[in-house]
Short mmCIF file of N, CA, C and O in Angstrom, two decimals:
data_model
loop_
_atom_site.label_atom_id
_atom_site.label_comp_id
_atom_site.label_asym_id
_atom_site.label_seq_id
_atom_site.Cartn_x
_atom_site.Cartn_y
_atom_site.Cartn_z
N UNK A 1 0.82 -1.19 0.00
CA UNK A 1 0.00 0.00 0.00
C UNK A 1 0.86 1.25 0.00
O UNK A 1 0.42 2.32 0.43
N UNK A 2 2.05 1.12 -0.47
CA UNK A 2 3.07 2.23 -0.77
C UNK A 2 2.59 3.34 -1.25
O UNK A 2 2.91 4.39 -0.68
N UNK A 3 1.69 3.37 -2.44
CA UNK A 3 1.53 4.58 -3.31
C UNK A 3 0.04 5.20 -3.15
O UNK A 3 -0.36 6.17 -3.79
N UNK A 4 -0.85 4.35 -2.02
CA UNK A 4 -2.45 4.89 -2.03
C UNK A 4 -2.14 6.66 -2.14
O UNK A 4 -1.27 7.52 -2.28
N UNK A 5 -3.62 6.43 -1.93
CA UNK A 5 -3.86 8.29 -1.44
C UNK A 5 -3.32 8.97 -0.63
O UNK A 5 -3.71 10.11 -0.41
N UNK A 6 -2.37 8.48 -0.04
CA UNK A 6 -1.76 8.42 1.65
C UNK A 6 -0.80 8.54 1.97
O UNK A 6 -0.24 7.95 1.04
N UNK A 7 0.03 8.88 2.64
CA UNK A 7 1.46 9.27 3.23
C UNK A 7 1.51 7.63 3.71
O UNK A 7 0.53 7.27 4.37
N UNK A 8 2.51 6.62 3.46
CA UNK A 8 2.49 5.67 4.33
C UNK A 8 3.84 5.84 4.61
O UNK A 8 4.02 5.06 5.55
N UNK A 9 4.78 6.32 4.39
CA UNK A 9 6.13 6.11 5.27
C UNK A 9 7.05 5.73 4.15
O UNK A 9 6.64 6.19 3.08
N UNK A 10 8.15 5.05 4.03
CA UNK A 10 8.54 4.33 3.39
C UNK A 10 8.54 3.02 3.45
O UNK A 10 8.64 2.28 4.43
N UNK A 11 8.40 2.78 2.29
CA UNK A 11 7.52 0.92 2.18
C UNK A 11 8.58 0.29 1.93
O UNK A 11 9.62 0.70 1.42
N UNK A 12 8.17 -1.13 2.44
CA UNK A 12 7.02 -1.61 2.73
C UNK A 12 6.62 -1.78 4.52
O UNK A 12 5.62 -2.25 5.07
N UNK A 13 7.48 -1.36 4.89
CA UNK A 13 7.73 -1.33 6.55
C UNK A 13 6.34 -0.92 7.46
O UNK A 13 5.75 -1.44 8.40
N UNK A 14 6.13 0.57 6.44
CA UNK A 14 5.08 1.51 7.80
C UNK A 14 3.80 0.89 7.67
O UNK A 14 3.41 0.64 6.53
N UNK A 15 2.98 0.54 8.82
CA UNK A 15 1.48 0.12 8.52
C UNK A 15 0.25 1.38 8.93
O UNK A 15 -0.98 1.36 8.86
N UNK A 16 1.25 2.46 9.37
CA UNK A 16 0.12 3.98 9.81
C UNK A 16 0.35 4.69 9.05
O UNK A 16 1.41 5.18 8.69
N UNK A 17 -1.02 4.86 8.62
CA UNK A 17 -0.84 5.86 7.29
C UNK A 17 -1.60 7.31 7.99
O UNK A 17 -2.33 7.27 8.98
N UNK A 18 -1.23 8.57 7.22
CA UNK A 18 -1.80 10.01 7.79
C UNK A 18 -2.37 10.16 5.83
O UNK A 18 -1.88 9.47 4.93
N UNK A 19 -3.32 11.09 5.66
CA UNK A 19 -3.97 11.46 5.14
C UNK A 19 -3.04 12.44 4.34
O UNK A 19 -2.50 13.32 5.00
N UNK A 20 -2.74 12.37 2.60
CA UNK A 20 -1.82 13.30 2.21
C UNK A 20 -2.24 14.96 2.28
O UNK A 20 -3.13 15.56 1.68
N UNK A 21 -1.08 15.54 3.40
CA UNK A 21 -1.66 17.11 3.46
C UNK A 21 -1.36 18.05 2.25
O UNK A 21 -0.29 18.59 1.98
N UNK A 22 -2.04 18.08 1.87
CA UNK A 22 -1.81 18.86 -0.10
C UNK A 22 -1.34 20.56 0.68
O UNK A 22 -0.39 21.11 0.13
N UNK A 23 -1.80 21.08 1.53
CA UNK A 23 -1.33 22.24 2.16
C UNK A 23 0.25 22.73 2.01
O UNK A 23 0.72 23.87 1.94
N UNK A 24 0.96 21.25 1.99
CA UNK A 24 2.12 21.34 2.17
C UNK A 24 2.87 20.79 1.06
O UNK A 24 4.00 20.29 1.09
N UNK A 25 1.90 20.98 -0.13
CA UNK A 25 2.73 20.10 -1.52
C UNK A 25 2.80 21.30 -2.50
O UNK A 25 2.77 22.49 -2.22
N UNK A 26 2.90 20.77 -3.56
CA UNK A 26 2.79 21.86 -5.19
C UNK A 26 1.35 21.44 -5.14
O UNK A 26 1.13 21.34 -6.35
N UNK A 27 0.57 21.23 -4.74
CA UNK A 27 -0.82 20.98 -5.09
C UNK A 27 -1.91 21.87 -3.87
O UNK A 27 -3.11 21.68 -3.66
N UNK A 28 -1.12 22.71 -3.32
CA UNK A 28 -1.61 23.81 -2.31
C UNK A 28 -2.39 24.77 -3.68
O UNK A 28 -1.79 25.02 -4.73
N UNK A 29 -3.62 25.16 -3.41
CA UNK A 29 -4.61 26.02 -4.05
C UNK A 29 -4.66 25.78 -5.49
O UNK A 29 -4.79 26.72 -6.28
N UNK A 30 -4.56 24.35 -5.96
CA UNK A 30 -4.94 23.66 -7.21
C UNK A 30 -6.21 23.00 -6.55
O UNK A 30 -6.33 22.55 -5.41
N UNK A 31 -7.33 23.08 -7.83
CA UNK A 31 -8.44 22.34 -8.09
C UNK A 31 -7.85 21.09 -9.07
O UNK A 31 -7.19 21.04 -10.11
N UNK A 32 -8.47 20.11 -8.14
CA UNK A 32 -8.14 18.55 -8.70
C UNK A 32 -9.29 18.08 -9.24
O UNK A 32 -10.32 17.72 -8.69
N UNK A 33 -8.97 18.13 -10.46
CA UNK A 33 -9.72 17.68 -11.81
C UNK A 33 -10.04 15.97 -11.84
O UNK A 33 -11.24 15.71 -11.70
N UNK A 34 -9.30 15.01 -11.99
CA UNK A 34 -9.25 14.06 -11.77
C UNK A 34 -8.08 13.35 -10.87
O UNK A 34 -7.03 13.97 -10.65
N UNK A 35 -8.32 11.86 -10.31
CA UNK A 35 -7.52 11.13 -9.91
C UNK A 35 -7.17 9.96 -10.39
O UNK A 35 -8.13 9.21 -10.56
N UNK A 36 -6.02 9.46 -10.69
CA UNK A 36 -5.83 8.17 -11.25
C UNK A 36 -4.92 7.58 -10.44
O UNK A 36 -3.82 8.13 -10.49
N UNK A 37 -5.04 6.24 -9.38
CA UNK A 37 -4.38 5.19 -8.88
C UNK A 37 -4.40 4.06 -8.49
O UNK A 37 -5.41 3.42 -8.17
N UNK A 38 -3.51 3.78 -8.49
CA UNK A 38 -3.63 2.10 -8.38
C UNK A 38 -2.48 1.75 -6.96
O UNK A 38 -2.16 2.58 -6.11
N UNK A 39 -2.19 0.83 -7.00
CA UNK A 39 -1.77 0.23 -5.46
C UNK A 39 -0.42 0.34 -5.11
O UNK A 39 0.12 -0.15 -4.12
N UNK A 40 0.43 1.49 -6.62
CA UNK A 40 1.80 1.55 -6.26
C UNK A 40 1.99 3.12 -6.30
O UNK A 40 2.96 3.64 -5.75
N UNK A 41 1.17 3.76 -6.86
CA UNK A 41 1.50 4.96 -7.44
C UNK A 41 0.21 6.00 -7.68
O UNK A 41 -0.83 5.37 -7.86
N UNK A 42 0.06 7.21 -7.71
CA UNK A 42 -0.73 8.18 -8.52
C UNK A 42 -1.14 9.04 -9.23
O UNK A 42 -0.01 9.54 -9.32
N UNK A 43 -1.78 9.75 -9.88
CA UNK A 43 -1.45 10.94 -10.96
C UNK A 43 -2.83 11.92 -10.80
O UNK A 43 -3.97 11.57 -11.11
N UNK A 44 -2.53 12.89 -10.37
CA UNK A 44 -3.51 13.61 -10.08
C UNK A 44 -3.53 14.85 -11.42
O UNK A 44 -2.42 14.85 -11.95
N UNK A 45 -4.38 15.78 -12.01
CA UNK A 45 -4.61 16.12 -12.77
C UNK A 45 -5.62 17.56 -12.19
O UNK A 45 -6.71 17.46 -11.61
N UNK A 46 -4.95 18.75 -12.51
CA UNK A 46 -5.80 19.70 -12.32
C UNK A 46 -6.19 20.37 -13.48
O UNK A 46 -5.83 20.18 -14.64
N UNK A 47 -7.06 21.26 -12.97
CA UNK A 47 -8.35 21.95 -13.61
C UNK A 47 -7.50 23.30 -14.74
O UNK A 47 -8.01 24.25 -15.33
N UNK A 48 -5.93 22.79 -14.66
CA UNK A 48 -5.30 23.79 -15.58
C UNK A 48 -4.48 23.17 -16.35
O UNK A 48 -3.80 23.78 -17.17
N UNK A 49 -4.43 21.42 -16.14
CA UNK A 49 -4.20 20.89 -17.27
C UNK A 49 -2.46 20.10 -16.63
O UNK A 49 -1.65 19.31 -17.11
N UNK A 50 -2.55 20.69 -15.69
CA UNK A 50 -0.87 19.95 -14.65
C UNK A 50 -1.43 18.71 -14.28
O UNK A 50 -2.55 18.53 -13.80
N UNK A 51 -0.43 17.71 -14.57
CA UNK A 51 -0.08 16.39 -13.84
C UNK A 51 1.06 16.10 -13.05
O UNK A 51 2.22 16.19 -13.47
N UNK A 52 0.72 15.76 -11.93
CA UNK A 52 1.63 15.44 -10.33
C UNK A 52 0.77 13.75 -10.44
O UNK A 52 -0.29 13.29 -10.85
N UNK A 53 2.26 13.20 -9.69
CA UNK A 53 2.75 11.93 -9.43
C UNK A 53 3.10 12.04 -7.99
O UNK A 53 3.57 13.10 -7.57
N UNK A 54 2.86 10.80 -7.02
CA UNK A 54 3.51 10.61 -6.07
C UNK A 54 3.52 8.75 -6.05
O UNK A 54 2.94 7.95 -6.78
N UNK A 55 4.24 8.61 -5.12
CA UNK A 55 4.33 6.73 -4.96
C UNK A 55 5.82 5.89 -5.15
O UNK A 55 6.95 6.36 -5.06
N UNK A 56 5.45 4.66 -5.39
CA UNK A 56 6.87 4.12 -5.67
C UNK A 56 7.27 4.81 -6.82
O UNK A 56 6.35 5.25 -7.50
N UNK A 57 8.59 5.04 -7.27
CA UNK A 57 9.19 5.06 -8.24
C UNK A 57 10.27 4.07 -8.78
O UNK A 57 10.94 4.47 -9.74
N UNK A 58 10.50 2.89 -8.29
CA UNK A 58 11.53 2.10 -8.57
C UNK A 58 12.25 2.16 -9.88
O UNK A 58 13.44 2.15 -10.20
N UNK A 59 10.79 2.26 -10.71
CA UNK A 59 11.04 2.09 -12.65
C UNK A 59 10.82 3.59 -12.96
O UNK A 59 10.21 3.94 -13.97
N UNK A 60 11.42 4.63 -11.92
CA UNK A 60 10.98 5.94 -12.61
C UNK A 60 9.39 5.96 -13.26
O UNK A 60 9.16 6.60 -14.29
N UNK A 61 8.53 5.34 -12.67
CA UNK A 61 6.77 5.45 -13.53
C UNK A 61 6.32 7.02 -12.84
O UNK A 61 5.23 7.39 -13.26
N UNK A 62 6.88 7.80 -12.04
CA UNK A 62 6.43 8.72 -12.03
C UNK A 62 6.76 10.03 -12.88
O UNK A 62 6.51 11.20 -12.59
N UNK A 63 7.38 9.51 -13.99
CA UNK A 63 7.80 10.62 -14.84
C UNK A 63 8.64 11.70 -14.74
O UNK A 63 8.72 12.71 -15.43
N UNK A 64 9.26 11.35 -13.79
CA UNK A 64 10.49 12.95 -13.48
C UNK A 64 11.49 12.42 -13.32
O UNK A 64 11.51 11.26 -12.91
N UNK A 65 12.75 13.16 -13.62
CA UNK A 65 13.98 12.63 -12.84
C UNK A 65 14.02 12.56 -11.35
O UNK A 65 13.75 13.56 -10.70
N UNK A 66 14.39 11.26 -10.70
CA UNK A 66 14.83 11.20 -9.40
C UNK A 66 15.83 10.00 -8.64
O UNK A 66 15.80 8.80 -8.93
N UNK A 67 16.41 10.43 -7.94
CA UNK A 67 17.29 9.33 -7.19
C UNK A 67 16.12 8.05 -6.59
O UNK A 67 16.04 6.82 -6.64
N UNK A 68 15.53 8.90 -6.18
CA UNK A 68 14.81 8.26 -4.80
C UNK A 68 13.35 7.03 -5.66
O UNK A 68 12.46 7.11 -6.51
N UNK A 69 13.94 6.00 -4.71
CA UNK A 69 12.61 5.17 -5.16
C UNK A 69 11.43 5.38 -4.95
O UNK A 69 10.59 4.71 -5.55
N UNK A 70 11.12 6.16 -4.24
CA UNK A 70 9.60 6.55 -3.42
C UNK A 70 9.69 7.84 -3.19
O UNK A 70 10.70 8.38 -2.72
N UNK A 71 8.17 8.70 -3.64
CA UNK A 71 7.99 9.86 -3.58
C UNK A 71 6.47 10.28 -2.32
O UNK A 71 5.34 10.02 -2.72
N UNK A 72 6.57 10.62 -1.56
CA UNK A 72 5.22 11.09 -0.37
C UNK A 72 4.45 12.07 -0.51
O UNK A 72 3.34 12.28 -0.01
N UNK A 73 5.37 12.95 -1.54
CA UNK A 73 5.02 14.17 -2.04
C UNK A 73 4.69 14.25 -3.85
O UNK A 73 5.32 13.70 -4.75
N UNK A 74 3.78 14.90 -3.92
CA UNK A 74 3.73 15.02 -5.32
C UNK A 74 4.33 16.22 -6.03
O UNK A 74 4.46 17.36 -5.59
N UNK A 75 4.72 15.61 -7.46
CA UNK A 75 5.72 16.15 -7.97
C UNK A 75 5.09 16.41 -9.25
O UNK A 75 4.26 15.66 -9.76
N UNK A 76 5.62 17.84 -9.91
CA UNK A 76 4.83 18.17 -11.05
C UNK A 76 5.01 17.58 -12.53
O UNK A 76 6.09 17.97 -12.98
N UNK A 77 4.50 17.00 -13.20
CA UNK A 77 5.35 16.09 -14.90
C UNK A 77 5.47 16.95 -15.71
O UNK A 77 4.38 17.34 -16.15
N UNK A 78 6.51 17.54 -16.21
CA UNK A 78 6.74 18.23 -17.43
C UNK A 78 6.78 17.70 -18.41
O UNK A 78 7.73 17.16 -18.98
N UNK A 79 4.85 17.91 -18.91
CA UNK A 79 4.82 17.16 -19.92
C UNK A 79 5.09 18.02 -21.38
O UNK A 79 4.22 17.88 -22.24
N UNK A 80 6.22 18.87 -21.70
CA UNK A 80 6.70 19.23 -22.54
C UNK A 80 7.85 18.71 -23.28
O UNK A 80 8.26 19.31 -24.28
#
């Protein structure tokens, strides 16, 4: 349950999850248009046409450059 809707920690270890605080992301005073996820990862989509990723990244599926296998925070896709 690494990539739900949810802050879980780093996986696969944590079993308490907190509720993702968008207050404190790039997704502070975006309207969320749609949601798309599944049980590793997610892609959220606002009402101006931006797509953010958070979750595992092992295979880079979240579309950005990064070191890190796992993202808690969502991150914006430059889809240019």
């Amino acid at each position: 349950s690494a990539g739900q809707l949810a802050d879980y920690g780093t996986p696969p270890t944590s079993v308490n999850s907190t509720i993702l605080d968008v207050e404190n992301t790039p997704l502070k005073g975006k309207k969320i248009a749609q949601i798309a996820n599944n049980y590793f990862h997610n892609l959220i989509l606002t009402d101006e046409g931006q797509v953010f990723s958070f979750g595992v990244n092992n295979c880079n599926q979240l579309g950005y450059p990064s070191t890190s296998k796992y993202s808690s925070t969502p991150h914006m896709i430059d889809m240019e």
